[in-house]
């Protein structure tokens, strides 16, 4: 069996900037592996936390400096065995030396590297050195080699295989890392090992079909091996001839339980065990172990009356995808633990999200991410790592791309949660519409050969049972505009950048894989990360934690016509978070109401990598923004919404459950004081499973008498939808009048609220009371006399005055504006 010795202790970090060292910088710094230079400097208190205030800019020098990691380890080499140094991830431009001899050089953060050291390893102490060169310097060399290629963001992220958002994005800081960011180890083996194990699980009729393609590495020829696989009570063994280096076989599992996305069914997982043994002695040489699930997946892009479909079909069920984009959860990915993955994925699941799109400007996440998605029933859309830039297709980049794709497709393809490989993020759109054409000289490459040739060929070779699509957005053909509504997947970014969120209704795409709206992080997160006195949207720290061009201006512009412009920092914070929640809820409900045409809404974005004003629903500390609560409602498998249809209005029931939805539907048009002006009831309104069904509202419901003082309320079982004839800025919202009662609970406390007047989008901003507090609901609208209970997880129970101060609603924003 392979012996594996982790190399995680005894590392030191050396700064190769001699002038800095001469000026007093430590020559030898204790280091952690896995890790990176920034984390080692932070741990040793040599730099301030770059996430705090404007400290980010004090760390710019780190990415422009060369660094060396060094450790000593003991070994007892065996002449009859193979000894290999294995690095699961080196970031990025590195030279590896053992006992003074160079083993090799690396240029790719996204690959695994393996070096045979059988002839170089010493008995006793061995010195391992990994020298990291500044990626900026290497990037400058590559630009001279390839020529300039357009890039939407600073740095050479399109010229070297490194996490592109390291160089800064419109939500992320510029923290250019270097280091051994994944585990390193010494492996010792003899006779043979599993060099590559490709596993896919699909359905064949009612049976599960496991396909195994194994490639061996051999220490010596002439040794026969046996490969034995077990799953679901079925065992299959195959003999491998002495000189053979591969084996391909299938296992059929009778009538397995299927794996489903969490909103449709269970996540049945079957342990797969593969053992490589010596045929003569029976010795175990190597093994492979995974939990896999059986399900079918395909992407329907067939022509139809609206253009062409873009529908994911799982287990023969056409899905409407309720998703969110995922970015690296930390600028320093090595400190994202398995538990942090679990928490984020659970938060997504609790918001009724059932797909995460791993975006192409980040990384292929570690195994723990995909394993948790398998367990949680969270589908994964995986971008290949190309984003918002033109990429050369010449060497050496092309070979690096191929190697990283082979590594990661093989590593990830066994996961049932993995739904689709996607070629790039916005690069085809950029070439077509962002002015790249005049910049890219005739005959120069820009990445299209990757997306339309290399990547699909590799996916077809390695993982033929899973869909590949060339890009997001992309319309399926270079002859069609890449961001067309009628074909493929679309990004909607004029909304937010240029126009208000009401414009979402101008689009009915086949699938929307990006759209979003900004807001600041939660109040406690802002106070923890920025120490301006006083805090304001334009104070140095707050402004520095807003990376989008004219972001603050867009936040205020986006309020126009909807909410009054706030006067205080507290109101700015609440109003912009509320507007973000409303904007995305508005867009999602519109898209879902057109389920017959549109088959997916993937919001930008679920998470943050540092404390920042961004499009995220969960900020960098894991606190839920108001958007999270809006998504929980908008992505509910059973949605009731009121939408314009023709010259009138319709209640639209959307049902993503496996059972039909049938109940009485009823509604009223009423004054804000609760006076009923018109009402209707219809018994046994029926919405079938996986359907959107419209119920036209009667004219006396849909037509206001006094638009500024009226609301429509439609109910269907436990679902309720509201429609206002004017925006809040013109709505006759009364001043907030409510009564509360605070009670201790086992987990914290409960706040019982009774409305004495109409309350719109009432929120308990619990983290303003206590930073660790988490509230269960938000954005609650109450008619006069109605009550709601907010449940708060917290360590202590606040007094009533603190709770009252943390209760905010749209009424408060409007009332304060009227008093000016």
PDB file of N, CA, C and O in Angstrom, residues 648-681:
ATOM      1  N   UNK A 648     -53.694  43.786 -17.985  1.00  0.00           N
ATOM      2  CA  UNK A 648     -54.119  43.590 -16.607  1.00  0.00           C
ATOM      3  C   UNK A 648     -53.040  42.963 -15.754  1.00  0.00           C
ATOM      4  O   UNK A 648     -51.843  43.088 -16.016  1.00  0.00           O
ATOM      5  N   UNK A 649     -53.481  42.289 -14.713  1.00  0.00           N
ATOM      6  CA  UNK A 649     -52.599  41.624 -13.780  1.00  0.00           C
ATOM      7  C   UNK A 649     -53.030  40.170 -13.630  1.00  0.00           C
ATOM      8  O   UNK A 649     -54.205  39.840 -13.796  1.00  0.00           O
ATOM      9  N   UNK A 650     -52.083  39.321 -13.303  1.00  0.00           N
ATOM     10  CA  UNK A 650     -52.386  37.923 -13.039  1.00  0.00           C
ATOM     11  C   UNK A 650     -51.627  37.482 -11.803  1.00  0.00           C
ATOM     12  O   UNK A 650     -50.480  37.894 -11.581  1.00  0.00           O
ATOM     13  N   UNK A 651     -52.285  36.655 -11.004  1.00  0.00           N
ATOM     14  CA  UNK A 651     -51.567  35.920  -9.965  1.00  0.00           C
ATOM     15  C   UNK A 651     -50.951  34.700 -10.642  1.00  0.00           C
ATOM     16  O   UNK A 651     -51.635  33.989 -11.382  1.00  0.00           O
ATOM     17  N   UNK A 652     -49.675  34.481 -10.420  1.00  0.00           N
ATOM     18  CA  UNK A 652     -48.991  33.355 -11.045  1.00  0.00           C
ATOM     19  C   UNK A 652     -48.504  32.413  -9.943  1.00  0.00           C
ATOM     20  O   UNK A 652     -47.748  32.829  -9.059  1.00  0.00           O
ATOM     21  N   UNK A 653     -48.982  31.186 -10.000  1.00  0.00           N
ATOM     22  CA  UNK A 653     -48.503  30.148  -9.091  1.00  0.00           C
ATOM     23  C   UNK A 653     -47.422  29.364  -9.814  1.00  0.00           C
ATOM     24  O   UNK A 653     -47.603  28.945 -10.956  1.00  0.00           O
ATOM     25  N   UNK A 654     -46.271  29.193  -9.153  1.00  0.00           N
ATOM     26  CA  UNK A 654     -45.154  28.455  -9.730  1.00  0.00           C
ATOM     27  C   UNK A 654     -44.845  27.299  -8.792  1.00  0.00           C
ATOM     28  O   UNK A 654     -44.614  27.512  -7.595  1.00  0.00           O
ATOM     29  N   UNK A 655     -44.832  26.095  -9.340  1.00  0.00           N
ATOM     30  CA  UNK A 655     -44.731  24.904  -8.500  1.00  0.00           C
ATOM     31  C   UNK A 655     -43.552  24.040  -8.948  1.00  0.00           C
ATOM     32  O   UNK A 655     -43.590  23.416 -10.003  1.00  0.00           O
ATOM     33  N   UNK A 656     -42.491  23.992  -8.149  1.00  0.00           N
ATOM     34  CA  UNK A 656     -41.343  23.127  -8.420  1.00  0.00           C
ATOM     35  C   UNK A 656     -41.347  21.884  -7.538  1.00  0.00           C
ATOM     36  O   UNK A 656     -40.351  21.168  -7.476  1.00  0.00           O
ATOM     37  N   UNK A 657     -42.465  21.620  -6.868  1.00  0.00           N
ATOM     38  CA  UNK A 657     -42.591  20.410  -6.078  1.00  0.00           C
ATOM     39  C   UNK A 657     -43.009  19.234  -6.962  1.00  0.00           C
ATOM     40  O   UNK A 657     -43.427  19.404  -8.108  1.00  0.00           O
ATOM     41  N   UNK A 658     -42.904  18.040  -6.385  1.00  0.00           N
ATOM     42  CA  UNK A 658     -43.253  16.831  -7.141  1.00  0.00           C
ATOM     43  C   UNK A 658     -44.748  16.553  -7.149  1.00  0.00           C
ATOM     44  O   UNK A 658     -45.216  15.687  -7.894  1.00  0.00           O
ATOM     45  N   UNK A 659     -45.516  17.267  -6.319  1.00  0.00           N
ATOM     46  CA  UNK A 659     -46.965  17.082  -6.255  1.00  0.00           C
ATOM     47  C   UNK A 659     -47.667  18.319  -6.795  1.00  0.00           C
ATOM     48  O   UNK A 659     -47.149  19.434  -6.693  1.00  0.00           O
ATOM     49  N   UNK A 660     -48.861  18.123  -7.352  1.00  0.00           N
ATOM     50  CA  UNK A 660     -49.616  19.280  -7.818  1.00  0.00           C
ATOM     51  C   UNK A 660     -50.008  20.136  -6.620  1.00  0.00           C
ATOM     52  O   UNK A 660     -50.069  19.690  -5.477  1.00  0.00           O
ATOM     53  N   UNK A 661     -50.302  21.402  -6.922  1.00  0.00           N
ATOM     54  CA  UNK A 661     -50.648  22.401  -5.899  1.00  0.00           C
ATOM     55  C   UNK A 661     -52.081  22.842  -6.200  1.00  0.00           C
ATOM     56  O   UNK A 661     -52.349  23.461  -7.233  1.00  0.00           O
ATOM     57  N   UNK A 662     -52.994  22.525  -5.306  1.00  0.00           N
ATOM     58  CA  UNK A 662     -54.403  22.834  -5.544  1.00  0.00           C
ATOM     59  C   UNK A 662     -55.004  23.399  -4.270  1.00  0.00           C
ATOM     60  O   UNK A 662     -54.875  22.815  -3.194  1.00  0.00           O
ATOM     61  N   UNK A 663     -55.633  24.552  -4.409  1.00  0.00           N
ATOM     62  CA  UNK A 663     -56.273  25.147  -3.240  1.00  0.00           C
ATOM     63  C   UNK A 663     -57.167  26.291  -3.690  1.00  0.00           C
ATOM     64  O   UNK A 663     -57.186  26.684  -4.863  1.00  0.00           O
ATOM     65  N   UNK A 664     -57.855  26.843  -2.731  1.00  0.00           N
ATOM     66  CA  UNK A 664     -58.585  28.082  -2.972  1.00  0.00           C
ATOM     67  C   UNK A 664     -57.576  29.205  -3.195  1.00  0.00           C
ATOM     68  O   UNK A 664     -56.558  29.291  -2.514  1.00  0.00           O
ATOM     69  N   UNK A 665     -57.859  30.061  -4.172  1.00  0.00           N
ATOM     70  CA  UNK A 665     -57.088  31.288  -4.336  1.00  0.00           C
ATOM     71  C   UNK A 665     -58.035  32.439  -4.073  1.00  0.00           C
ATOM     72  O   UNK A 665     -59.184  32.450  -4.558  1.00  0.00           O
ATOM     73  N   UNK A 666     -57.597  33.389  -3.273  1.00  0.00           N
ATOM     74  CA  UNK A 666     -58.462  34.508  -2.915  1.00  0.00           C
ATOM     75  C   UNK A 666     -57.651  35.779  -2.869  1.00  0.00           C
ATOM     76  O   UNK A 666     -56.410  35.740  -2.722  1.00  0.00           O
ATOM     77  N   UNK A 667     -58.331  36.897  -3.000  1.00  0.00           N
ATOM     78  CA  UNK A 667     -57.606  38.151  -2.986  1.00  0.00           C
ATOM     79  C   UNK A 667     -58.495  39.338  -2.699  1.00  0.00           C
ATOM     80  O   UNK A 667     -59.737  39.250  -2.814  1.00  0.00           O
ATOM     81  N   UNK A 668     -57.849  40.418  -2.309  1.00  0.00           N
ATOM     82  CA  UNK A 668     -58.564  41.661  -2.042  1.00  0.00           C
ATOM     83  C   UNK A 668     -57.769  42.832  -2.601  1.00  0.00           C
ATOM     84  O   UNK A 668     -56.546  42.766  -2.722  1.00  0.00           O
ATOM     85  N   UNK A 669     -58.493  43.860  -2.945  1.00  0.00           N
ATOM     86  CA  UNK A 669     -57.891  45.181  -3.121  1.00  0.00           C
ATOM     87  C   UNK A 669     -58.351  45.993  -1.940  1.00  0.00           C
ATOM     88  O   UNK A 669     -59.556  46.063  -1.653  1.00  0.00           O
ATOM     89  N   UNK A 670     -57.399  46.565  -1.225  1.00  0.00           N
ATOM     90  CA  UNK A 670     -57.761  47.250   0.014  1.00  0.00           C
ATOM     91  C   UNK A 670     -56.965  48.529   0.173  1.00  0.00           C
ATOM     92  O   UNK A 670     -55.937  48.722  -0.465  1.00  0.00           O
ATOM     93  N   UNK A 671     -57.503  49.401   1.022  1.00  0.00           N
ATOM     94  CA  UNK A 671     -56.733  50.565   1.431  1.00  0.00           C
ATOM     95  C   UNK A 671     -55.663  50.111   2.416  1.00  0.00           C
ATOM     96  O   UNK A 671     -55.750  49.045   3.027  1.00  0.00           O
ATOM     97  N   UNK A 672     -54.661  50.941   2.580  1.00  0.00           N
ATOM     98  CA  UNK A 672     -53.597  50.592   3.501  1.00  0.00           C
ATOM     99  C   UNK A 672     -54.076  50.531   4.942  1.00  0.00           C
ATOM    100  O   UNK A 672     -53.422  49.897   5.795  1.00  0.00           O
ATOM    101  N   UNK A 673     -55.214  51.145   5.236  1.00  0.00           N
ATOM    102  CA  UNK A 673     -55.748  51.053   6.597  1.00  0.00           C
ATOM    103  C   UNK A 673     -56.536  49.766   6.824  1.00  0.00           C
ATOM    104  O   UNK A 673     -57.074  49.537   7.910  1.00  0.00           O
ATOM    105  N   UNK A 674     -56.610  48.900   5.777  1.00  0.00           N
ATOM    106  CA  UNK A 674     -57.295  47.616   5.918  1.00  0.00           C
ATOM    107  C   UNK A 674     -58.698  47.586   5.357  1.00  0.00           C
ATOM    108  O   UNK A 674     -59.320  46.504   5.309  1.00  0.00           O
ATOM    109  N   UNK A 675     -59.227  48.711   4.902  1.00  0.00           N
ATOM    110  CA  UNK A 675     -60.577  48.740   4.334  1.00  0.00           C
ATOM    111  C   UNK A 675     -60.605  47.964   3.028  1.00  0.00           C
ATOM    112  O   UNK A 675     -59.850  48.284   2.094  1.00  0.00           O
ATOM    113  N   UNK A 676     -61.484  46.955   2.942  1.00  0.00           N
ATOM    114  CA  UNK A 676     -61.585  46.132   1.741  1.00  0.00           C
ATOM    115  C   UNK A 676     -62.421  46.863   0.696  1.00  0.00           C
ATOM    116  O   UNK A 676     -63.544  47.295   0.965  1.00  0.00           O
ATOM    117  N   UNK A 677     -61.872  46.976  -0.529  1.00  0.00           N
ATOM    118  CA  UNK A 677     -62.560  47.674  -1.614  1.00  0.00           C
ATOM    119  C   UNK A 677     -63.121  46.710  -2.645  1.00  0.00           C
ATOM    120  O   UNK A 677     -64.117  47.007  -3.308  1.00  0.00           O
ATOM    121  N   UNK A 678     -62.475  45.559  -2.817  1.00  0.00           N
ATOM    122  CA  UNK A 678     -62.964  44.527  -3.742  1.00  0.00           C
ATOM    123  C   UNK A 678     -62.318  43.217  -3.315  1.00  0.00           C
ATOM    124  O   UNK A 678     -61.213  43.206  -2.756  1.00  0.00           O
ATOM    125  N   UNK A 679     -63.008  42.115  -3.596  1.00  0.00           N
ATOM    126  CA  UNK A 679     -62.441  40.831  -3.215  1.00  0.00           C
ATOM    127  C   UNK A 679     -62.942  39.739  -4.148  1.00  0.00           C
ATOM    128  O   UNK A 679     -63.937  39.907  -4.861  1.00  0.00           O
ATOM    129  N   UNK A 680     -62.217  38.616  -4.156  1.00  0.00           N
ATOM    130  CA  UNK A 680     -62.632  37.470  -4.968  1.00  0.00           C
ATOM    131  C   UNK A 680     -62.187  36.187  -4.270  1.00  0.00           C
ATOM    132  O   UNK A 680     -61.272  36.182  -3.439  1.00  0.00           O
ATOM    133  N   UNK A 681     -62.863  35.099  -4.646  1.00  0.00           N
ATOM    134  CA  UNK A 681     -62.460  33.756  -4.230  1.00  0.00           C
ATOM    135  C   UNK A 681     -62.660  32.818  -5.408  1.00  0.00           C
ATOM    136  O   UNK A 681     -63.634  32.947  -6.149  1.00  0.00           O
TER     137      UNK A 681
END
